[in-house]
Coordinates of C-alpha atoms and ligand atoms in Angstrom, one line a residue:
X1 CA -4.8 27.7 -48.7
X2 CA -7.9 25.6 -49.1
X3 CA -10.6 26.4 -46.7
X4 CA -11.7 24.6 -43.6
X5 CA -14.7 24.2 -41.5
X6 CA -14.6 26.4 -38.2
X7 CA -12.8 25.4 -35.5
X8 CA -15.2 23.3 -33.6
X9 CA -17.4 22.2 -35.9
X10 CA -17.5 19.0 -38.0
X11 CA -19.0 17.9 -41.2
X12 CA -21.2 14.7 -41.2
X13 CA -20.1 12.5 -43.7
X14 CA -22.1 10.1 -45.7
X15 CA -20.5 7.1 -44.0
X16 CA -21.4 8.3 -40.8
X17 CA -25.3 9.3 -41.5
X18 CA -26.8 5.7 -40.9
X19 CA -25.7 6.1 -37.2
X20 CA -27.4 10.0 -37.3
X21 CA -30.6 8.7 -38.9
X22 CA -30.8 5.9 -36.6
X23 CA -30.6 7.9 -33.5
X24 CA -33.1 9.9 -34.9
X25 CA -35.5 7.8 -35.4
X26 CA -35.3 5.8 -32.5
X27 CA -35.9 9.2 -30.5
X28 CA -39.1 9.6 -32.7
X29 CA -40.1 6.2 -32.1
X30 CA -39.6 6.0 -28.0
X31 CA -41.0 10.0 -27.9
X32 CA -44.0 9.3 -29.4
X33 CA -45.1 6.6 -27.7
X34 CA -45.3 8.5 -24.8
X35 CA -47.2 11.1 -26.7
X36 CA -44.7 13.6 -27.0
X37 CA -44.7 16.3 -30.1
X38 CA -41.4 17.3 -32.3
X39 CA -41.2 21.3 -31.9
X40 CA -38.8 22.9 -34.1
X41 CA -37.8 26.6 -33.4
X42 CA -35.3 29.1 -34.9
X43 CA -31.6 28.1 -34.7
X44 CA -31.3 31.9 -33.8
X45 CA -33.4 33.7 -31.2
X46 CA -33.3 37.4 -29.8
X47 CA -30.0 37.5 -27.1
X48 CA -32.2 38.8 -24.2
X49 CA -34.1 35.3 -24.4
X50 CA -30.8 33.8 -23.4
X51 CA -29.9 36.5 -20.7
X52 CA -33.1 35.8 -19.2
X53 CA -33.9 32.4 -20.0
X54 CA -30.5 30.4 -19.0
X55 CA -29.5 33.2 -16.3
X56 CA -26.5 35.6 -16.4
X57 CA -24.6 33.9 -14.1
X58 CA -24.4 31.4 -16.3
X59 CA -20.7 30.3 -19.0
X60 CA -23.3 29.9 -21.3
X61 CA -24.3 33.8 -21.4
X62 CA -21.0 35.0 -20.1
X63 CA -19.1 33.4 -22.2
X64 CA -19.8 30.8 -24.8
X65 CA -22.8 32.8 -27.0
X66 CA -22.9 33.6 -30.3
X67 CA -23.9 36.5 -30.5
X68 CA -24.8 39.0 -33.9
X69 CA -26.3 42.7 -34.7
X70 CA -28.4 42.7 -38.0
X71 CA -31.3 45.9 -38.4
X72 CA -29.6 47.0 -34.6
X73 CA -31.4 43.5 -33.3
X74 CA -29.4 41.9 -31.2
X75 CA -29.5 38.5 -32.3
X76 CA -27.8 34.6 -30.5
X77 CA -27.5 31.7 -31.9
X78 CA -29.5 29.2 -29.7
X79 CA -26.7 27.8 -27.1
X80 CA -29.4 25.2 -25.7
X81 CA -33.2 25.0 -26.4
X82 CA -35.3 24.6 -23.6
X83 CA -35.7 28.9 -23.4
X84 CA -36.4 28.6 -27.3
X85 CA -39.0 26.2 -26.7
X86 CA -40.8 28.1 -23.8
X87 CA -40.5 31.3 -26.2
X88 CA -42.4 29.2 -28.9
X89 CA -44.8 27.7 -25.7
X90 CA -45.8 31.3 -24.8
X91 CA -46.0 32.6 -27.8
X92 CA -48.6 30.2 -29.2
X93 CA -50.4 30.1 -25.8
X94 CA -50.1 26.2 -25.6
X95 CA -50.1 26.8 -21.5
X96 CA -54.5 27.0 -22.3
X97 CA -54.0 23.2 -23.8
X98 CA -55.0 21.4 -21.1
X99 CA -51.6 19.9 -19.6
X100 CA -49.3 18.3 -20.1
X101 CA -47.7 19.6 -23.1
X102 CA -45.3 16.9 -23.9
X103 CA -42.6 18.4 -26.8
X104 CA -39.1 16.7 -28.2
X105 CA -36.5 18.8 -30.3
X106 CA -33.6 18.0 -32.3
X107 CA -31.1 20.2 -33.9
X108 CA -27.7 21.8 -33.7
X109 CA -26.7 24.4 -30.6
X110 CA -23.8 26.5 -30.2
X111 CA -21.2 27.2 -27.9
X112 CA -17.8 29.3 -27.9
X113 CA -16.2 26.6 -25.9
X114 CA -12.4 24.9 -26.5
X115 CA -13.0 22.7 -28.7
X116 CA -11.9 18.8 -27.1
X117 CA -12.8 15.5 -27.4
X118 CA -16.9 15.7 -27.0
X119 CA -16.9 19.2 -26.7
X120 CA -17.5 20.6 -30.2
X121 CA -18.4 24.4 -30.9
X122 CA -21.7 23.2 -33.1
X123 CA -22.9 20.4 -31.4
X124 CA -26.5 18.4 -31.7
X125 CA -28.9 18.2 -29.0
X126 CA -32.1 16.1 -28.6
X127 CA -34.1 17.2 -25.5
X128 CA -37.6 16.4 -23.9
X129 CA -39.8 19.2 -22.3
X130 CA -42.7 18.5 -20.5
X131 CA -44.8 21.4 -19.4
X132 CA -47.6 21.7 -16.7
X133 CA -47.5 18.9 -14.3
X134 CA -45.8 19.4 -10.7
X135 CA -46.3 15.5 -9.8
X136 CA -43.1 13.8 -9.6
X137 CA -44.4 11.1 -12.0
X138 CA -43.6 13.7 -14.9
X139 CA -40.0 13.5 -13.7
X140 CA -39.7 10.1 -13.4
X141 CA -41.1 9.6 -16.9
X142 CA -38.6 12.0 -18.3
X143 CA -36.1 10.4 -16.8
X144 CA -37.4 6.9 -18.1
X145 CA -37.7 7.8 -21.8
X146 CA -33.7 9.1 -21.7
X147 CA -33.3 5.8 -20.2
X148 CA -35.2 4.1 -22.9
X149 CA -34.4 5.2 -25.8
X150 CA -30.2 4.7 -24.5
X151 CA -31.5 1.4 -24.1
X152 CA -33.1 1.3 -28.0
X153 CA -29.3 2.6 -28.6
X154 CA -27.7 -0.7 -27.4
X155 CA -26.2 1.9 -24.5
X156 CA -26.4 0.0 -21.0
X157 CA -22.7 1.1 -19.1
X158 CA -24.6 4.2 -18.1
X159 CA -25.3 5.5 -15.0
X160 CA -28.0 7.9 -13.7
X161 CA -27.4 10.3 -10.9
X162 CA -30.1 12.5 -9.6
X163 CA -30.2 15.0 -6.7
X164 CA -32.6 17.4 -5.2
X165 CA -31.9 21.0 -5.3
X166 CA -35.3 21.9 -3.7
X167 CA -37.0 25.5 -4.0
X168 CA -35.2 29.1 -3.4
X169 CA -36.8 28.3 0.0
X170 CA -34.5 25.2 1.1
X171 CA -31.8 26.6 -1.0
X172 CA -31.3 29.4 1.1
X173 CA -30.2 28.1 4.4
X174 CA -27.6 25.3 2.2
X175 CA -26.0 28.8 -0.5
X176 CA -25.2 30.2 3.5
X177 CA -23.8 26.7 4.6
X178 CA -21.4 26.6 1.5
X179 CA -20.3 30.2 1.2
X180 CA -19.4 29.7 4.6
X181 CA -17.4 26.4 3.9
X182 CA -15.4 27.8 1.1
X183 CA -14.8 31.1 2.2
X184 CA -11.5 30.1 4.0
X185 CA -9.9 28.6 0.3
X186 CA -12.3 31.6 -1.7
X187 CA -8.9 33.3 -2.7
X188 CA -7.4 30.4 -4.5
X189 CA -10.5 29.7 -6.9
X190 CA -11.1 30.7 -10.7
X191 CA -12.1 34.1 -11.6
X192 CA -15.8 32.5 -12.6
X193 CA -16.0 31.0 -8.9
X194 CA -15.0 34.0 -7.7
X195 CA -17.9 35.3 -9.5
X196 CA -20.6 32.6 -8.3
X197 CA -19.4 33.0 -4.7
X198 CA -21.5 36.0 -4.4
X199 CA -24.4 35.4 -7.4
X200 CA -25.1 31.7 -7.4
X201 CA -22.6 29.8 -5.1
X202 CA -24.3 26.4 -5.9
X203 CA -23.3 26.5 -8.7
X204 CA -19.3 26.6 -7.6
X205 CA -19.9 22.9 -7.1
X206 CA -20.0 22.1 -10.9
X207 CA -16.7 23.5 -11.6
X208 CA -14.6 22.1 -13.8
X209 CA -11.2 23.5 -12.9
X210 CA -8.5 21.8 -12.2
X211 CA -7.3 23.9 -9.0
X212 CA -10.7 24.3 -8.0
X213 CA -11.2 20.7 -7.3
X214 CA -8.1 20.6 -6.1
X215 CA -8.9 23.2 -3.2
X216 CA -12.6 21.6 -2.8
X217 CA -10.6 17.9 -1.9
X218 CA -7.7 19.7 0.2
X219 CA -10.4 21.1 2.2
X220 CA -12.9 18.5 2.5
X221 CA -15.2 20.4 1.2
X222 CA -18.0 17.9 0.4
X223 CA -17.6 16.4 3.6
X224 CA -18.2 19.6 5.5
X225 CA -21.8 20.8 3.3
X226 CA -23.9 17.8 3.1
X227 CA -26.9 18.2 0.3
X228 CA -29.4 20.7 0.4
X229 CA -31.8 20.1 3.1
X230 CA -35.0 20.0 1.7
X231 CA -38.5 21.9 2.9
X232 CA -41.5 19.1 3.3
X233 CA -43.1 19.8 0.0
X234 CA -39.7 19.0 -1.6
X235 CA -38.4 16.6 0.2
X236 CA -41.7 14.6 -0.5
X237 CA -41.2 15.4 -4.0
X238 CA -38.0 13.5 -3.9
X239 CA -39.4 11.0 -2.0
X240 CA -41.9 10.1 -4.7
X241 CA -39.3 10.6 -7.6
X242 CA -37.2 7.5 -6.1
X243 CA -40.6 5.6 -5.4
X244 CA -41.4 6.0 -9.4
X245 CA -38.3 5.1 -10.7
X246 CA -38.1 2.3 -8.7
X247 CA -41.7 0.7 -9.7
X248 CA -40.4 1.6 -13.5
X249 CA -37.4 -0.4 -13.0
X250 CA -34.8 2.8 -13.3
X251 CA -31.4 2.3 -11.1
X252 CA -30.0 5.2 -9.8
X253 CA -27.5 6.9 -7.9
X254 CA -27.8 9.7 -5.8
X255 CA -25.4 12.3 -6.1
X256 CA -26.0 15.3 -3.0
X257 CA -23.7 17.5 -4.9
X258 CA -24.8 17.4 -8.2
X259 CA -25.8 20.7 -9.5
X260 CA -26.2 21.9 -13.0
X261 CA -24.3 24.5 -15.3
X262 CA -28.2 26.6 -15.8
X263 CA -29.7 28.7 -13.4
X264 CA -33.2 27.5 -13.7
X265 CA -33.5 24.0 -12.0
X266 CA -35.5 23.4 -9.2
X267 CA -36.4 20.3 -7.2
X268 CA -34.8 17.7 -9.7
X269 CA -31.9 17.3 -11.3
X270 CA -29.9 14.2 -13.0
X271 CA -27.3 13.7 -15.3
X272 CA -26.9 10.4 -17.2
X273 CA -22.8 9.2 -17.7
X274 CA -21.3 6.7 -19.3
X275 CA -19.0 4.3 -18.0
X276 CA -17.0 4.3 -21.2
X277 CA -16.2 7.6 -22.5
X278 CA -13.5 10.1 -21.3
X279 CA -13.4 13.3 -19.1
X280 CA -16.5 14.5 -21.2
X281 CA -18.7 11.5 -20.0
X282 CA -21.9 13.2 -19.4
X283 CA -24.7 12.2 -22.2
X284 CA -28.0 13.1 -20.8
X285 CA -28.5 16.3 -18.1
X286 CA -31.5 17.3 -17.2
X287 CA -34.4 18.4 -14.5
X288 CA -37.3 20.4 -13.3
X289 CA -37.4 23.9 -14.0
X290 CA -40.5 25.6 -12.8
X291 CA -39.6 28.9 -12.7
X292 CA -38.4 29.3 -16.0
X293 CA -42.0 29.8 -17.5
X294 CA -43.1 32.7 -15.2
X295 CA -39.2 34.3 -15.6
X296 CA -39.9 34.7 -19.3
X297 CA -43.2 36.7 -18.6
X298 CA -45.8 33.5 -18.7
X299 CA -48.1 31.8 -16.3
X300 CA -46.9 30.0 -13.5
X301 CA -46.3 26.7 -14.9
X302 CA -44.5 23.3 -13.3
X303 CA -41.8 21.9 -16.3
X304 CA -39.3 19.6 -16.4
X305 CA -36.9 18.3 -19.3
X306 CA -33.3 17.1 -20.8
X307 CA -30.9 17.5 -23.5
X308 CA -28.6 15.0 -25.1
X309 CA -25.6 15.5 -27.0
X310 CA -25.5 13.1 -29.5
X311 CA -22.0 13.5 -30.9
X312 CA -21.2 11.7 -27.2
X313 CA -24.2 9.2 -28.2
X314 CA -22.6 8.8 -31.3
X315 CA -19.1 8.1 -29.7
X316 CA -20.9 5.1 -28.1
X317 CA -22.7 2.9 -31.1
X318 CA -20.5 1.1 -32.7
X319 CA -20.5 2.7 -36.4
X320 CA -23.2 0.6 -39.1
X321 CA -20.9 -0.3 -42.1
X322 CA -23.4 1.2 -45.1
X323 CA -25.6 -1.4 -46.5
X324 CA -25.4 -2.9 -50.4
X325 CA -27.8 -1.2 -53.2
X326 CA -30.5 -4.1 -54.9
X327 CA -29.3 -4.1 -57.8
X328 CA -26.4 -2.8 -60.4
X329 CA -27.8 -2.7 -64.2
X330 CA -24.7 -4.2 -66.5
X331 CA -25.0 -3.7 -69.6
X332 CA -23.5 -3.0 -73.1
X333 CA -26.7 -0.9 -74.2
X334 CA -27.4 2.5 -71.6
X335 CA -30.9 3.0 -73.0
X336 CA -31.8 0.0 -71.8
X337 CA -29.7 0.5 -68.4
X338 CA -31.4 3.7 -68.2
X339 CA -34.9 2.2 -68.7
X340 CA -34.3 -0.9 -66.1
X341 CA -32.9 1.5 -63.4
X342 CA -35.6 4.2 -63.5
X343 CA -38.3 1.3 -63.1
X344 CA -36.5 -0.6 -60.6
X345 CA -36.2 2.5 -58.7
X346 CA -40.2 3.3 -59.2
X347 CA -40.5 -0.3 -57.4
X348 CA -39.0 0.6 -54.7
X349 CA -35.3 -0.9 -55.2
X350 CA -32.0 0.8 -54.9
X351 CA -30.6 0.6 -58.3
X352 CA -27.1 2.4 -60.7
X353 CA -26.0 1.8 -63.6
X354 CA -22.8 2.9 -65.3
X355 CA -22.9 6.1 -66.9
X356 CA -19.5 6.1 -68.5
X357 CA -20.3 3.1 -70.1
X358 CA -17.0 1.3 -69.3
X359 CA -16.3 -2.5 -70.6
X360 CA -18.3 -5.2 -69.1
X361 CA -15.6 -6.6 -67.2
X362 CA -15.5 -3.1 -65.3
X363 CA -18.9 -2.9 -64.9
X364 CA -19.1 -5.6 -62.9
X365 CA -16.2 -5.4 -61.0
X366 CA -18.0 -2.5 -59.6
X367 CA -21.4 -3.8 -59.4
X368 CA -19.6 -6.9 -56.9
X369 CA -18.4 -3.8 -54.8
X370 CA -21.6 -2.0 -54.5
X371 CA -24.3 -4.0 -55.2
X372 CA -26.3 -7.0 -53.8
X373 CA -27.1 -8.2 -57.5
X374 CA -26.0 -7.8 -60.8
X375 CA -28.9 -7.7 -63.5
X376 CA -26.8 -8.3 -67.0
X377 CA -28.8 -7.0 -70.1
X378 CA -25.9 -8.0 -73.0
X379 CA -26.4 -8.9 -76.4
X380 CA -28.3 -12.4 -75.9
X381 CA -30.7 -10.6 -73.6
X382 CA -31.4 -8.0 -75.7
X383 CA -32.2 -10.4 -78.7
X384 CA -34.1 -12.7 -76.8
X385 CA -35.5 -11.0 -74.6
X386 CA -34.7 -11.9 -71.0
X387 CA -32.2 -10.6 -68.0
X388 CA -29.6 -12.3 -66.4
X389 CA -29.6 -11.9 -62.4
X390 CA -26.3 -13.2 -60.7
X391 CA -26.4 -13.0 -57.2
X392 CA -22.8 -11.2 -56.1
X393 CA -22.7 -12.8 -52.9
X394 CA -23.2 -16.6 -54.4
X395 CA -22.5 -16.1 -57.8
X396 CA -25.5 -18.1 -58.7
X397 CA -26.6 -16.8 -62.2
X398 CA -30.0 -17.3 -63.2
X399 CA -32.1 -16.2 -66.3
X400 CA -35.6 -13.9 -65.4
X401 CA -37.9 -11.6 -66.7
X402 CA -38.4 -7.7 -65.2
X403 CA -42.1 -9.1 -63.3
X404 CA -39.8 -12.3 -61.7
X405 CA -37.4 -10.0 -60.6
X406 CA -40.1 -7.8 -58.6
X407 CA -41.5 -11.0 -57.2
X408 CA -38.2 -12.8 -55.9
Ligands
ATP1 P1 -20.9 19.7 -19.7 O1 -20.9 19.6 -18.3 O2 -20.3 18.4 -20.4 O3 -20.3 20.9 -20.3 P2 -23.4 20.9 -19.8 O4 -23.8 20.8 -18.4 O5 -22.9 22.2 -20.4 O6 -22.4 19.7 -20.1 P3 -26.1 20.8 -20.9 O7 -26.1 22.2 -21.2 O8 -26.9 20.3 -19.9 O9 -24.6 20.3 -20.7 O10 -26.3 19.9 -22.3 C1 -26.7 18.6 -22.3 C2 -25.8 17.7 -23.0 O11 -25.4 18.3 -24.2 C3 -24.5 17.4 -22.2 O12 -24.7 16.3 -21.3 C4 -23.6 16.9 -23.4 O13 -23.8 15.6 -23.7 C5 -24.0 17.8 -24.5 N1 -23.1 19.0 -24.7 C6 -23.1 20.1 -24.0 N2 -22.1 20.9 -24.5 C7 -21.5 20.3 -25.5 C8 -20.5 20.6 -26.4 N3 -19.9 21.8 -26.4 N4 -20.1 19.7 -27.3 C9 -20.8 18.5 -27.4 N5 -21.8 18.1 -26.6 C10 -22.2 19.0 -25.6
MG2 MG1 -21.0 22.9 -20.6

């Protein structure tokens, strides 16, 4: 039997790269402008990284890594990139550049997770970090370049949700609140519920089994624990979030029980969804995370960031049909097709020829197919010295030299 690609992953095909390449650039574009840097780090990274970095309660480490021994190294293949990126940060001690240090990456990640519709086992992220400011104005920028460069995309049916998880400080009193509300339905949730219960009960919220939502409507359960009730410095940190997006123009909704699949967030957190796609509708998700630095042996340092998945982006923009090549050399002589191409292509143009030097008629059959406009080099040209341009989409023939051609 032939062999496949893994279950879970997908090949990009040539027809679909234009949309690929366009999303890429338009991140570069919107990033830069706000002065943010492309990082690139290894697709694989020591497993403790992870452990640490994204938290052990966590799917991610329990259950979705890749994980490999080479040389008795225990080695992961990066699941998300925001702990790669704070490796790279520490390791080439960019917290003594003065902040902020503004970074954007792009690249696959990779999850064991059942494969579905926008939930693939290598997937693409493109994520913003944004290292050493506490002021919620960093937030609300991060939040405004996802925004943004959706917006570049042609993506408006979205909607973004944010929510304020506060510090371990106003956490406290709220994990109490909902341990206590879902203690009297604990024995009919998911094993992994089960296990957050005890570690990180927040985190039960984000659930995405069936049963468990089931249980969390049956018993009112978001009626009973309102939000996390925020400390001053927090709650003023919210405060100012809203004020920022609203001067920058950035609706929103606010979602109390939004919490995120990663340990790490504090303060902040947002997801961006879209209106149009299925069950898998989240395309942005994000927040502030500034504990994360210090938990993988830095500096205290105030961060805050998102990923996207861009196959979900992808889902979105309607696919670009792949645009004509300049030109498509006919012609009865493939010295001379060979010359003409290889200096139309020095110029700049996208230029073929045939190499199987099939009759005429053929030739340009396949030029109409391909090609903006035919250049015909046959025996007349040749002995006198000029090229025949026909325009496919007109049919307009016209007699020219190489040096008009470079000019029309
Ligand atoms: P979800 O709730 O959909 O599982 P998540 O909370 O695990 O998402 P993050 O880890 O925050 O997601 O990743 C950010 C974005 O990356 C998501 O909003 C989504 O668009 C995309 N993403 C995450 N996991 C996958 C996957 N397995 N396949 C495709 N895209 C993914
Ligand atoms: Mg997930």
């Amino acid at each position: 039997m032939s062999i496949q690609a893994p279950k879970g992953t997908k090949d990009i095909l040539p027809d679909e790269i234009e949309n690929w390449h366009n999303i890429e650039k338009t991140a570069e574009d919107v990033f830069s402008r706000a002065n943010f840097k492309e990082i690139r780090t290894p697709i694989f990274e020591d497993t403790s990284l992870f452990e640490r970095g994204v938290g052990d309660t966590t799917d991610i480490v329990n259950k979705e890594m890749y994980t490999f021994i080479k040389s008795d190294r225990s080695l992961t293949l990066r699941p998300e990139n925001t702990a790669g990126v704070v490796r790279a940060y520490l390791e080439h001690n960019m917290y003594r550049i003065s902040p902020p240090v503004k970074l954007w990456y792009k690249g696959p990640m990779f999850r064991y997770e059942r494969p579905q519709a926008g939930r693939q086992r290598q997937f693409h992220q493109i994520g913003v970090e944004m290292f050493g400011v506490q002021d919620a104005s960093a937030d609300a920028e991060c939040i405004s370049l996802a925004v943004e460069f959706l917006k570049r995309l042609g993506l408006n049916d979205l909607t973004v949700e944010i929510n304020s998880l506060g510090c371990n400080k106003c956490r406290a009193e709220y994990k109490e609140n909902l341990k206590k509300a879902i203690a009297p339905f604990l024995d009919g949730l998911c094993d992994d519920c089960k296990n957050r219960y005890e570690k990180n009960p927040l985190r039960i919220l984000d659930c995405k089994n069936e049963t468990c939502n089931r249980l969390f409507e049956e018993y009112k359960l978001k009626d009973s624990v309102s939000g996390v009730k925020l400390c001053d410095e927090c709650s003023d940190h919210y405060t100012n979030l809203k004020k920022y997006l609203d001067i920058l123009n950035i609706k929103y909704v606010e979602n109390t029980f939004l919490v995120r699949g990663l340990d790490y967030y504090t303060k902040t957190v947002f997801e961006i969804k879209s209106n149009s796609l299925g069950s898998q509708n989240a395309v942005c998700g994000g927040g502030r995370y500034d504990g994360l630095v210090e938990t993988l042996s830095g500096p205290s340092t105030p961060a805050v960031g998102w990923a996207m998945g861009v196959e979900r982006l992808n889902a979105l923009i309607p696919k670009t049909e792949p645009e004509k090549i300049d030109f498509y050399v006919v012609s009865s002589n493939k010295q001379e097709a060979v010359k003409l191409t290889a200096d139309l292509r020095n110029n700049g143009y996208i230029c073929e020829f045939d190499y199987n030097s099939k009759k005429f008629s053929k030739q340009l059959e396949k030029a109409a197919k391909i090609a903006k406009k035919a250049i015909i080099i046959g025996e007349d040209e040749l002995n006198n010295n000029y090229l025949t341009v026909k325009d496919l989409n007109t049919g307009i023939q016209i007699k020219s030299t190489f040096e008009q051609i470079l000019k029309s």
